[in-house]
Amino acid sequence: MSTATEERAPEQAFAGPRRDILNRGFAGLSRGAAITILVTLALVATFLVKEALPALTANPSDLADQVDWLKDEPGRSLWPVIASLVFGTVIIASLALAIAAPVSYGIALFISHYAPRRMAAGLGYVIDLLAAIPSVIYGLWGAFIFIPAILPALEWIERSFNWLPFLRGRVIATETTMVNGQEVVTQVFSVGTGRVALSAGIVLAIMILPIITAVTREVFLQTPVLHEEAALALGATRWEMIRMAVIPFGKPGMIGATMLGLGRALGETMAVFMILSPWSIPRFSVSVLEPSAHNTIAANIALKFPEANSMGVSALIAMGLALFVITLAVNMLARWIISRRSEFSGAN
Amino acid sequence: MAKRIDVNNLNAFYGKFLAVEGVSLSIEPKSVTALIGPSGCGKSTFIRTINRMHEVIPGARVEGEVLMDGIDLYGTNVDPVAVRRHVGMVFQRPNPFPTMTIAENVLAGIRLNNRRLPKDQAEEIVEGTLRAANLWDEVKDRLERPGSSLSGGQQQRLCIARAIAVKPDVILMDEPCSALDPISTLAIEDLMAELKENYTIVIVTHNMQQAARVSDRTAFFNIAGAGKPGKLVEMNATSVIFSAPAEKATEDYISGRFG
């Protein structure tokens, strides 16, 4: 056999041109993909800043003259509008997160550590299906089925807790009654049709639940058996094992999943658009039960974009820029939280 | 502390598969008992039945009795969680909790029972336990570092410290040195010799020299073939097993003719 194969020079024996090309090719491909993301991000940021500049640098009174929806604003200024929309966006997204995150963690733990295998598979499938429903459907469902259904509950909460400033409806009338010969004026509150920040928050929570659940479930399933058994062998109950091994190990993933959900909630357009009364003028209302008091940046852009002139578009893009900054800040905060304890992540 | 264990006619299953059949043996208190045998002979499965860790695997179950000072650990009113607090375990691969510091790892088991441990008392336990595990001098300056920052051998001694911190009656060690270098192995073996003053120790090992060095009694497990259950072939004082075993299979195994 050795006579049939040609003698090769020693350096040739170690040469592998084909493998080398593939190796370099793949490295280049993945590097290219990484660079594409950075370039896209930079382009988006540049676009937002460039397009928003005319509105941001314009003389406020000129701007108000040119933009329809600023004409009727009391201050005739863009900044308070953006600020109130940022406020509404953050409130609604936080509500959604506060409702969705604990429920998602619970479902994920149930699927990964409590449910029998068959049930876990079925549940996981249903959760994934939930993620595939378009947001318009959630919006329609929220506006026409869910909100009418929970309206009595919202009214009950409002009636019982309207001494709390953040659970107070809108004043629709005042009543004057005579108590011990003195006139006492009481305000009558109402949640209206139920199109309030809390309803939007609940519907958004249902929307972001699947993504948070799916990611945390995967993270919980990654917990090394070694660590779970270490906890059990110390005499931990199942819940103690989860607290000792599963949750600490999964914490970075839980934060990441939550941020994914928050990102979706912050940017959600159609569902919020259909649930809240978009023509309302947003205000800094701390009450999540006050109708027509909140709106989000994304829903507001969707509402006003079709009829906007060039200056109007610029003003809307300035709002978009604000949303971009919030999202970026939230994600950086999450990264920072994760990296703070990376030594203890278990990655090594 | 340091209790005796009597196993009567124990069968261990994975689903329908019978992995260990008909094991009856006694483990003396304050001694080291080694379980040896070829791979797949069921010695690891068997050791996990002593602290009811076997049933943690879905579908796994056990028949028979494991008596600890006369009390059946598989009795109807026995909580497996309580059993594991009395029978500690050290695993093949060192598994300190990566999200905890060295000190927290030592206290992990204690904190399960005693949520509010005073700080000075906690420090006392950490130092005492780490000293008992021959690890104190190496880690005393970095108790707040993650457990995973230690070397493999140190991590395993940390796991032993974690197991003995709760003052168990019995310590099970499932091939505790198989992932370690010879020097770390020696450190663990020295530690075992000290620990047997106070604890009942059961160790599974692939290393026959180790069994000969550390154990007082040795049990040899064997398997008739793939798919067949593992069985206890014989058990005796270690010196007898390694010099004059009663069974030919034992002699073949310890003399290196198979396994």
XYZ file of C-alpha atoms in Angstrom:
607
model
C 0.000 0.000 0.000
C 2.774 2.378 0.859
C 4.102 2.172 -2.666
C 0.719 3.266 -4.029
C 0.581 6.425 -1.966
C 3.017 9.100 -2.883
C 5.557 10.154 -0.357
C 4.538 13.485 1.072
C 6.811 16.181 2.317
C 6.791 16.343 6.099
C 5.219 19.815 6.186
C 2.443 18.591 3.889
C 1.437 15.926 6.366
C 0.227 18.633 8.714
C -1.390 20.842 6.101
C -5.171 20.813 5.929
C -6.289 23.413 3.380
C -9.918 22.312 3.206
C -10.452 22.202 6.924
C -8.664 25.479 7.296
C -10.963 27.206 4.810
C -14.064 25.841 6.558
C -12.691 26.815 9.922
C -11.901 30.354 8.862
C -15.125 30.596 6.930
C -17.204 29.747 9.925
C -15.259 32.062 12.187
C -15.781 34.852 9.675
C -19.486 34.068 9.374
C -20.116 34.203 13.087
C -18.007 37.328 13.452
C -20.008 38.891 10.625
C -23.275 38.040 12.362
C -22.043 39.642 15.571
C -20.945 42.772 13.723
C -24.295 42.966 11.900
C -26.067 43.300 15.224
C -23.813 46.132 16.344
C -24.193 47.892 12.997
C -27.983 47.509 13.100
C -28.095 48.932 16.602
C -25.906 51.845 15.580
C -28.041 52.499 12.481
C -31.257 52.455 14.511
C -29.793 54.835 17.066
C -28.493 57.154 14.332
C -31.830 57.096 12.515
C -33.752 57.897 15.679
C -31.493 60.767 16.663
C -31.340 62.228 13.161
C -35.074 62.085 12.573
C -35.939 63.324 16.033
C -33.578 66.286 15.894
C -35.919 68.687 13.998
C -38.586 68.286 16.664
C -36.126 68.353 19.544
C -34.325 71.474 18.352
C -37.350 73.380 17.031
C -38.618 76.423 18.827
C -41.407 75.061 21.113
C -44.062 77.455 19.874
C -43.204 76.770 16.210
C -43.365 73.069 16.928
C -46.762 73.387 18.593
C -48.092 75.332 15.604
C -46.999 72.612 13.204
C -48.020 69.526 15.168
C -51.771 68.924 15.554
C -51.731 67.140 18.828
C -49.507 69.726 20.485
C -51.843 72.595 19.656
C -54.322 71.661 22.368
C -51.729 70.752 24.961
C -51.799 73.159 27.875
C -48.030 73.738 27.795
C -47.801 73.490 24.017
C -44.536 71.696 24.550
C -43.249 68.295 23.462
C -41.347 67.342 26.606
C -44.284 66.986 29.006
C -46.048 64.799 26.454
C -43.037 62.522 26.087
C -42.579 62.433 29.856
C -46.200 61.460 30.483
C -46.010 58.748 27.830
C -42.766 57.424 29.317
C -44.542 57.428 32.651
C -47.522 55.517 31.225
C -45.275 53.059 29.401
C -43.214 52.310 32.489
C -46.291 51.963 34.730
C -48.100 49.568 32.390
C -44.992 47.507 31.615
C -44.127 47.291 35.333
C -47.652 46.167 36.148
C -47.422 43.517 33.465
C -44.068 42.357 34.785
C -45.165 42.359 38.411
C -48.077 40.099 37.505
C -46.361 37.915 34.901
C -42.951 37.261 36.475
C -44.032 35.433 39.669
C -46.683 33.452 37.804
C -44.172 32.511 35.097
C -41.560 31.386 37.620
C -44.220 29.309 39.326
C -45.338 27.650 36.092
C -41.727 27.055 35.034
C -40.867 25.443 38.383
C -44.004 23.337 38.241
C -43.169 22.123 34.744
C -39.499 21.510 35.485
C -39.662 20.069 39.001
C -43.148 19.089 40.080
C -45.353 17.965 37.199
C -45.338 14.365 36.017
C -43.446 14.075 32.751
C -46.507 13.822 30.491
C -48.260 16.739 32.086
C -45.080 18.810 31.869
C -44.812 18.175 28.141
C -48.461 19.095 27.579
C -48.213 22.235 29.660
C -45.043 23.325 27.909
C -46.794 22.890 24.582
C -49.753 25.016 25.648
C -47.447 27.758 26.925
C -45.593 27.795 23.614
C -48.924 28.073 21.787
C -49.790 31.072 23.913
C -46.612 32.724 22.658
C -47.649 32.217 19.053
C -50.875 34.234 19.321
C -50.503 37.602 17.551
C -50.826 40.661 19.729
C -53.801 41.999 17.757
C -55.759 38.980 18.910
C -54.769 39.674 22.501
C -55.881 43.267 21.978
C -59.270 42.294 20.562
C -59.793 39.668 23.210
C -58.752 42.120 25.920
C -60.989 44.913 24.668
C -64.137 42.942 23.902
C -64.096 39.914 26.170
C -61.611 40.243 28.996
C -62.283 43.818 30.104
C -66.093 43.476 30.139
C -65.597 40.276 32.100
C -63.378 41.810 34.766
C -65.179 45.160 34.881
C -67.212 44.178 37.980
C -63.993 43.156 39.706
C -62.314 46.440 38.767
C -65.333 48.354 40.060
C -65.266 46.391 43.287
C -61.538 47.048 43.785
C -62.098 50.734 43.102
C -65.026 50.973 45.522
C -63.179 49.121 48.277
C -59.758 50.697 47.955
C -60.270 54.183 46.541
C -58.737 55.586 49.721
C -55.452 54.382 48.183
C -54.252 56.967 45.671
C -53.079 54.353 43.187
C -56.408 52.503 43.141
C -58.669 55.474 42.604
C -60.935 55.950 39.603
C -61.719 59.212 37.890
C -63.948 61.764 39.555
C -67.188 61.814 37.586
C -69.399 63.758 39.956
C -69.581 65.271 43.385
C -72.358 64.605 45.826
C -73.414 66.963 48.499
C -74.986 65.444 51.555
C -76.075 66.937 54.830
C -74.348 65.443 57.837
C -75.308 66.920 61.210
C -76.518 70.053 59.535
C -73.307 70.560 57.598
C -72.801 70.159 53.906
C -70.302 67.436 53.111
C -69.042 67.169 49.553
C -67.982 63.693 48.502
C -66.454 62.790 45.188
C -67.825 59.955 43.100
C -65.165 57.920 41.329
C -65.538 55.568 38.441
C -63.361 53.185 36.464
C -65.471 53.985 33.407
C -65.484 51.199 30.858
C -62.526 49.503 32.513
C -60.051 50.681 29.898
C -57.475 51.477 32.544
C -53.761 50.884 33.031
C -54.445 47.833 35.205
C -56.462 46.081 32.469
C -53.740 46.797 29.933
C -51.162 45.532 32.428
C -53.060 42.280 32.966
C -53.462 41.608 29.235
C -49.777 42.422 28.659
C -48.921 40.085 31.535
C -50.720 37.252 29.767
C -48.833 38.138 26.591
C -45.370 38.106 28.145
C -46.044 35.106 30.366
C -45.136 32.499 27.711
C -41.730 33.961 26.887
C -40.720 34.310 30.539
C -42.049 30.839 31.326
C -40.382 29.182 28.351
C -36.962 30.665 29.069
C -37.018 30.123 32.838
C -38.243 26.556 32.343
C -35.209 25.851 30.165
C -32.944 27.490 32.734
C -34.417 25.481 35.605
C -34.037 22.280 33.631
C -30.329 23.085 33.193
C -29.678 22.877 36.940
C -27.017 20.185 37.309
C -28.432 17.019 38.885
C -25.254 17.039 40.955
C -26.342 20.183 42.798
C -29.928 19.068 43.198
C -28.758 15.801 44.710
C -26.327 17.652 46.964
C -29.253 19.577 48.418
C -31.495 16.514 48.729
C -28.721 14.511 50.386
C -28.431 17.238 53.036
C -32.044 16.580 53.934
C -33.651 19.330 51.912
C -37.298 19.021 50.947
C -38.121 19.565 47.317
C -38.920 23.223 47.900
C -35.698 23.689 49.931
C -33.784 21.990 47.133
C -35.291 24.453 44.673
C -34.341 27.365 46.931
C -30.799 26.067 47.514
C -29.850 24.798 44.096
C -32.327 25.550 41.329
C -33.171 29.217 41.838
C -29.645 30.465 42.693
C -28.273 28.580 39.719
C -30.991 29.893 37.423
C -30.965 33.482 38.649
C -29.085 35.036 35.710
C -31.407 33.211 33.336
C -34.454 34.328 35.298
C -33.306 37.932 35.076
C -32.625 37.536 31.369
C -36.063 36.007 30.769
C -37.728 38.749 32.759
C -35.930 41.390 30.721
C -37.107 39.726 27.517
C -40.641 39.938 28.855
C -40.176 43.532 29.943
C -38.814 44.401 26.509
C -41.913 42.967 24.916
C -44.189 44.767 27.361
C -42.430 48.101 26.827
C -42.680 47.884 23.076
C -46.115 46.294 22.760
C -48.238 48.385 20.438
C -51.417 46.785 19.154
C -52.725 45.227 22.334
C -52.341 48.435 24.323
C -53.706 50.437 21.413
C -56.900 48.403 21.383
C -57.349 48.219 25.134
C -56.705 51.782 26.254
C -58.641 54.736 24.929
C -55.935 56.098 22.712
C -57.470 59.504 22.199
C -57.119 60.347 25.822
C -54.551 62.899 26.824
C -52.050 61.037 28.985
C -51.403 62.423 32.422
C -49.164 61.684 35.347
C -51.795 59.741 37.202
C -50.435 57.359 39.807
C -53.751 55.511 39.829
C -53.811 52.373 37.725
C -57.627 52.446 37.809
C -58.126 55.922 36.371
C -59.653 55.672 32.897
C -58.176 57.659 30.006
C -55.176 58.615 32.082
C -52.363 56.534 30.631
C -50.996 55.667 27.279
C -47.802 54.081 26.060
C -45.219 55.411 23.646
C -45.657 52.631 21.125
C -49.466 52.794 21.092
C -49.350 56.569 20.842
C -46.976 56.466 17.867
C -49.242 53.949 16.122
C -52.229 56.181 16.753
C -50.750 59.450 15.540
C -48.385 58.337 12.814
C -50.938 57.971 9.961
C -52.018 61.613 10.129
C -48.723 63.189 11.012
C -46.961 65.798 8.868
C -43.170 65.873 8.671
C -42.722 67.770 11.917
C -45.278 65.494 13.554
C -43.328 62.443 12.419
C -40.171 63.932 13.862
C -41.913 64.496 17.198
C -43.171 60.926 17.214
C -39.696 59.630 16.452
C -38.436 61.635 19.417
C -40.837 59.538 21.494
C -39.454 56.432 19.856
C -35.981 57.560 20.831
C -37.145 57.834 24.439
C -38.445 54.254 24.285
C -35.157 53.111 22.783
C -33.224 54.736 25.610
C -35.458 53.157 28.269
C -35.125 49.692 26.756
C -31.364 50.046 26.466
C -31.092 51.259 30.059
C -33.235 48.396 31.364
C -31.146 45.831 29.535
C -27.876 47.337 30.705
C -29.170 47.322 34.259
C -30.049 43.651 33.908
C -26.590 42.866 32.513
C -25.009 44.686 35.392
C -27.072 42.792 37.950
C -26.068 39.490 36.359
C -22.382 40.349 36.102
C -22.182 41.522 39.700
C -22.278 37.961 40.958
C -20.851 36.175 37.948
C -18.229 34.570 40.200
C -21.022 32.692 41.910
C -22.894 31.810 38.739
C -21.773 28.214 38.645
C -20.530 28.713 35.101
C -17.060 27.524 36.117
C -24.107 9.336 66.546
C -22.384 6.512 64.660
C -25.144 4.011 64.293
C -25.113 0.479 62.924
C -26.963 -0.478 59.800
C -28.502 -3.843 58.998
C -29.776 -4.456 55.502
C -32.209 -7.326 55.029
C -32.989 -8.818 51.644
C -32.911 -5.553 49.733
C -33.952 -5.239 46.086
C -33.499 -1.985 44.160
C -35.385 -1.274 40.939
C -35.202 1.278 38.148
C -38.730 1.021 36.828
C -39.117 -2.690 36.041
C -35.390 -3.330 35.919
C -34.028 -5.075 38.996
C -30.604 -3.479 39.530
C -29.662 -4.942 42.910
C -31.061 -8.217 44.226
C -31.261 -9.759 47.649
C -28.588 -7.843 49.532
C -28.285 -8.577 53.240
C -25.365 -7.179 55.170
C -24.402 -5.375 58.356
C -22.423 -2.176 58.679
C -20.646 -1.673 61.983
C -20.633 1.700 63.736
C -17.376 3.683 63.967
C -15.791 1.800 61.116
C -15.193 2.155 57.407
C -17.027 -0.309 55.199
C -15.914 -0.492 51.579
C -18.115 -1.649 48.718
C -16.114 -2.912 45.758
C -16.986 -4.567 42.492
C -16.900 -4.088 38.725
C -18.781 -1.278 36.967
C -22.529 -1.786 36.831
C -22.594 -4.257 39.719
C -25.009 -2.088 41.674
C -22.740 -0.867 44.459
C -23.558 2.805 43.794
C -27.247 1.953 43.529
C -27.002 0.060 46.786
C -25.273 2.852 48.712
C -27.968 5.277 47.577
C -30.657 3.064 49.115
C -29.155 3.631 52.567
C -30.110 7.318 52.637
C -33.151 6.903 50.375
C -31.510 8.848 47.557
C -32.235 5.972 45.166
C -35.917 6.861 44.959
C -35.082 10.421 43.849
C -34.672 9.049 40.329
C -38.083 8.833 38.604
C -39.405 5.272 38.633
C -36.794 3.995 41.083
C -37.963 2.014 44.095
C -36.694 -0.271 46.819
C -37.945 -3.458 48.474
C -36.632 -4.886 51.727
C -35.378 -3.399 54.969
C -32.634 -0.997 55.944
C -32.456 -0.926 59.728
C -30.598 1.854 61.466
C -30.147 0.832 65.086
C -33.232 -1.331 64.594
C -35.470 1.292 62.942
C -36.522 0.521 59.375
C -35.660 3.514 57.188
C -38.297 2.314 54.727
C -41.005 2.092 57.390
C -44.373 3.629 56.636
C -43.961 6.617 58.923
C -40.404 7.433 57.913
C -39.814 10.666 56.011
C -36.988 10.307 53.468
C -36.020 13.934 54.134
C -35.450 13.094 57.803
C -33.430 10.004 56.850
C -31.093 12.145 54.739
C -30.489 14.470 57.665
C -29.146 11.473 59.589
C -27.289 9.814 56.737
C -24.964 12.222 54.953
C -23.608 11.668 51.477
C -20.519 12.636 49.489
C -20.721 12.210 45.735
C -18.369 11.048 43.030
C -17.808 14.510 41.630
C -17.269 17.351 44.097
C -20.488 19.357 44.119
C -20.256 22.406 46.346
C -23.070 24.851 45.619
C -21.535 27.244 43.084
C -23.792 30.091 44.156
C -22.636 29.948 47.773
C -19.444 30.975 49.487
C -17.207 28.419 51.165
C -18.681 29.301 54.552
C -22.252 29.164 53.245
C -21.566 25.736 51.772
C -20.490 24.427 55.163
C -23.603 25.862 56.771
C -26.017 24.823 54.003
C -27.380 21.786 55.830
C -27.557 23.521 59.205
C -29.447 26.464 57.770
C -32.181 24.063 56.601
C -33.107 23.327 60.202
C -32.012 26.500 61.842
C -32.797 29.559 59.776
C -31.513 32.097 62.282
C -28.069 31.029 63.274
C -26.237 33.651 65.360
C -23.155 34.930 63.557
C -20.600 33.911 66.187
C -22.111 30.457 66.418
C -22.045 30.128 62.623
C -18.373 31.119 62.545
C -17.617 28.595 65.245
C -19.316 25.807 63.304
C -17.565 26.781 60.063
C -14.146 26.724 61.698
C -14.767 23.529 63.667
C -16.180 21.676 60.682
C -13.495 22.825 58.276
C -10.836 21.814 60.795
C -12.466 18.392 61.075
C -12.362 18.158 57.270
C -8.651 19.137 57.225
C -9.461 22.160 55.109
C -9.369 25.074 57.546
C -5.737 26.110 57.028
C -6.197 26.184 53.261
C -9.378 28.270 53.166
C -9.474 30.318 56.366
C -8.506 33.496 54.509
C -11.088 33.129 51.769
C -14.254 31.908 53.417
C -16.286 34.434 51.428
C -15.019 33.191 48.071
C -17.202 30.872 45.990
C -16.864 27.172 46.720
C -16.090 26.597 43.079
C -12.857 28.615 43.394
C -11.196 25.694 45.183
C -9.276 22.822 43.612
C -11.065 19.520 43.052
C -9.626 17.898 46.158
C -10.415 20.923 48.291
C -13.939 21.005 46.888
C -14.425 17.369 47.857
C -13.213 18.057 51.395
C -15.608 21.018 51.446
C -18.391 18.602 50.511
C -17.321 16.300 53.327
C -17.357 19.298 55.673
C -20.854 20.160 54.443
C -21.962 16.586 55.134
C -20.474 16.364 58.638
C -21.615 19.858 59.653
C -25.111 18.495 60.349
C -23.598 15.774 62.563
C -25.045 12.769 60.733
C -25.029 9.230 62.131
C -23.660 7.707 58.963
C -21.640 9.131 56.055
C -21.942 7.545 52.627
C -19.210 8.193 50.082
C -19.845 7.226 46.482
C -16.398 6.974 44.847
C -15.290 10.186 46.564
C -11.782 10.112 45.107
C -12.372 8.973 41.557
C -12.167 12.533 40.208
C -9.129 13.457 42.295
C -5.353 13.263 41.930
C -3.301 10.969 44.232
C -2.345 13.715 46.695
C -5.943 14.864 47.124
C -6.970 11.226 47.403
C -4.483 10.745 50.218
C -5.897 13.780 52.020
C -9.415 12.329 51.810
C -8.237 8.908 52.975
C -6.484 10.446 55.993
C -9.673 12.316 56.715
C -11.709 9.107 56.579
C -9.404 7.496 59.126
C -10.054 10.439 61.478
C -13.781 10.576 60.830
C -14.361 6.942 61.652
C -13.607 7.760 65.302
C -17.020 9.403 65.382
C -18.965 8.262 62.365
C -20.077 5.155 60.535
C -18.607 5.411 57.057
C -19.578 3.505 53.930
C -17.484 4.037 50.834
C -17.937 2.815 47.276
C -14.631 2.582 45.477
C -13.200 1.276 42.240
C -9.760 1.433 43.699
C -8.956 -1.804 45.504
C -5.823 -0.426 47.097
C -7.975 2.305 48.544
C -10.427 -0.241 49.934
C -7.522 -2.150 51.445
C -6.015 1.035 52.933
C -9.055 2.671 54.466
C -11.660 0.050 55.250
C -12.230 -2.302 58.149
C -14.717 -4.445 56.309
C -15.210 -4.971 52.600
C -18.227 -6.137 50.629
C -17.727 -7.462 47.117
C -20.581 -6.999 44.642
C -20.753 -8.696 41.277
C -23.003 -8.990 38.282
C -23.671 -12.148 36.287
C -23.940 -10.264 32.987
C -25.464 -7.242 31.293
C -29.124 -6.819 32.199
C -28.782 -9.093 35.220
C -29.110 -7.739 38.751
C -26.074 -7.012 40.886
C -25.617 -9.180 43.962
C -23.531 -9.198 47.100
C -20.983 -11.971 46.658
C -19.339 -11.857 50.044
C -18.517 -9.575 52.904
C -15.831 -9.941 55.519
C -13.020 -8.175 57.313
C -10.959 -6.349 54.713
C -7.837 -8.338 55.561
C -9.712 -11.582 54.917
C -11.270 -10.401 51.654
C -7.889 -9.358 50.283
C -5.927 -12.390 51.544
C -8.269 -15.347 51.700
C -11.633 -14.644 50.081
C -14.202 -17.405 50.300
C -15.463 -17.026 46.734
C -13.509 -17.519 43.557
C -15.169 -14.488 41.900
C -13.814 -12.281 44.678
C -10.337 -13.639 44.280
C -10.474 -13.180 40.503
C -11.574 -9.591 40.940
C -9.073 -8.532 43.590
C -6.232 -10.217 41.779
C -7.111 -8.300 38.644
C -8.306 -11.197 36.529
C -11.452 -9.249 35.594
C -13.270 -6.025 36.316
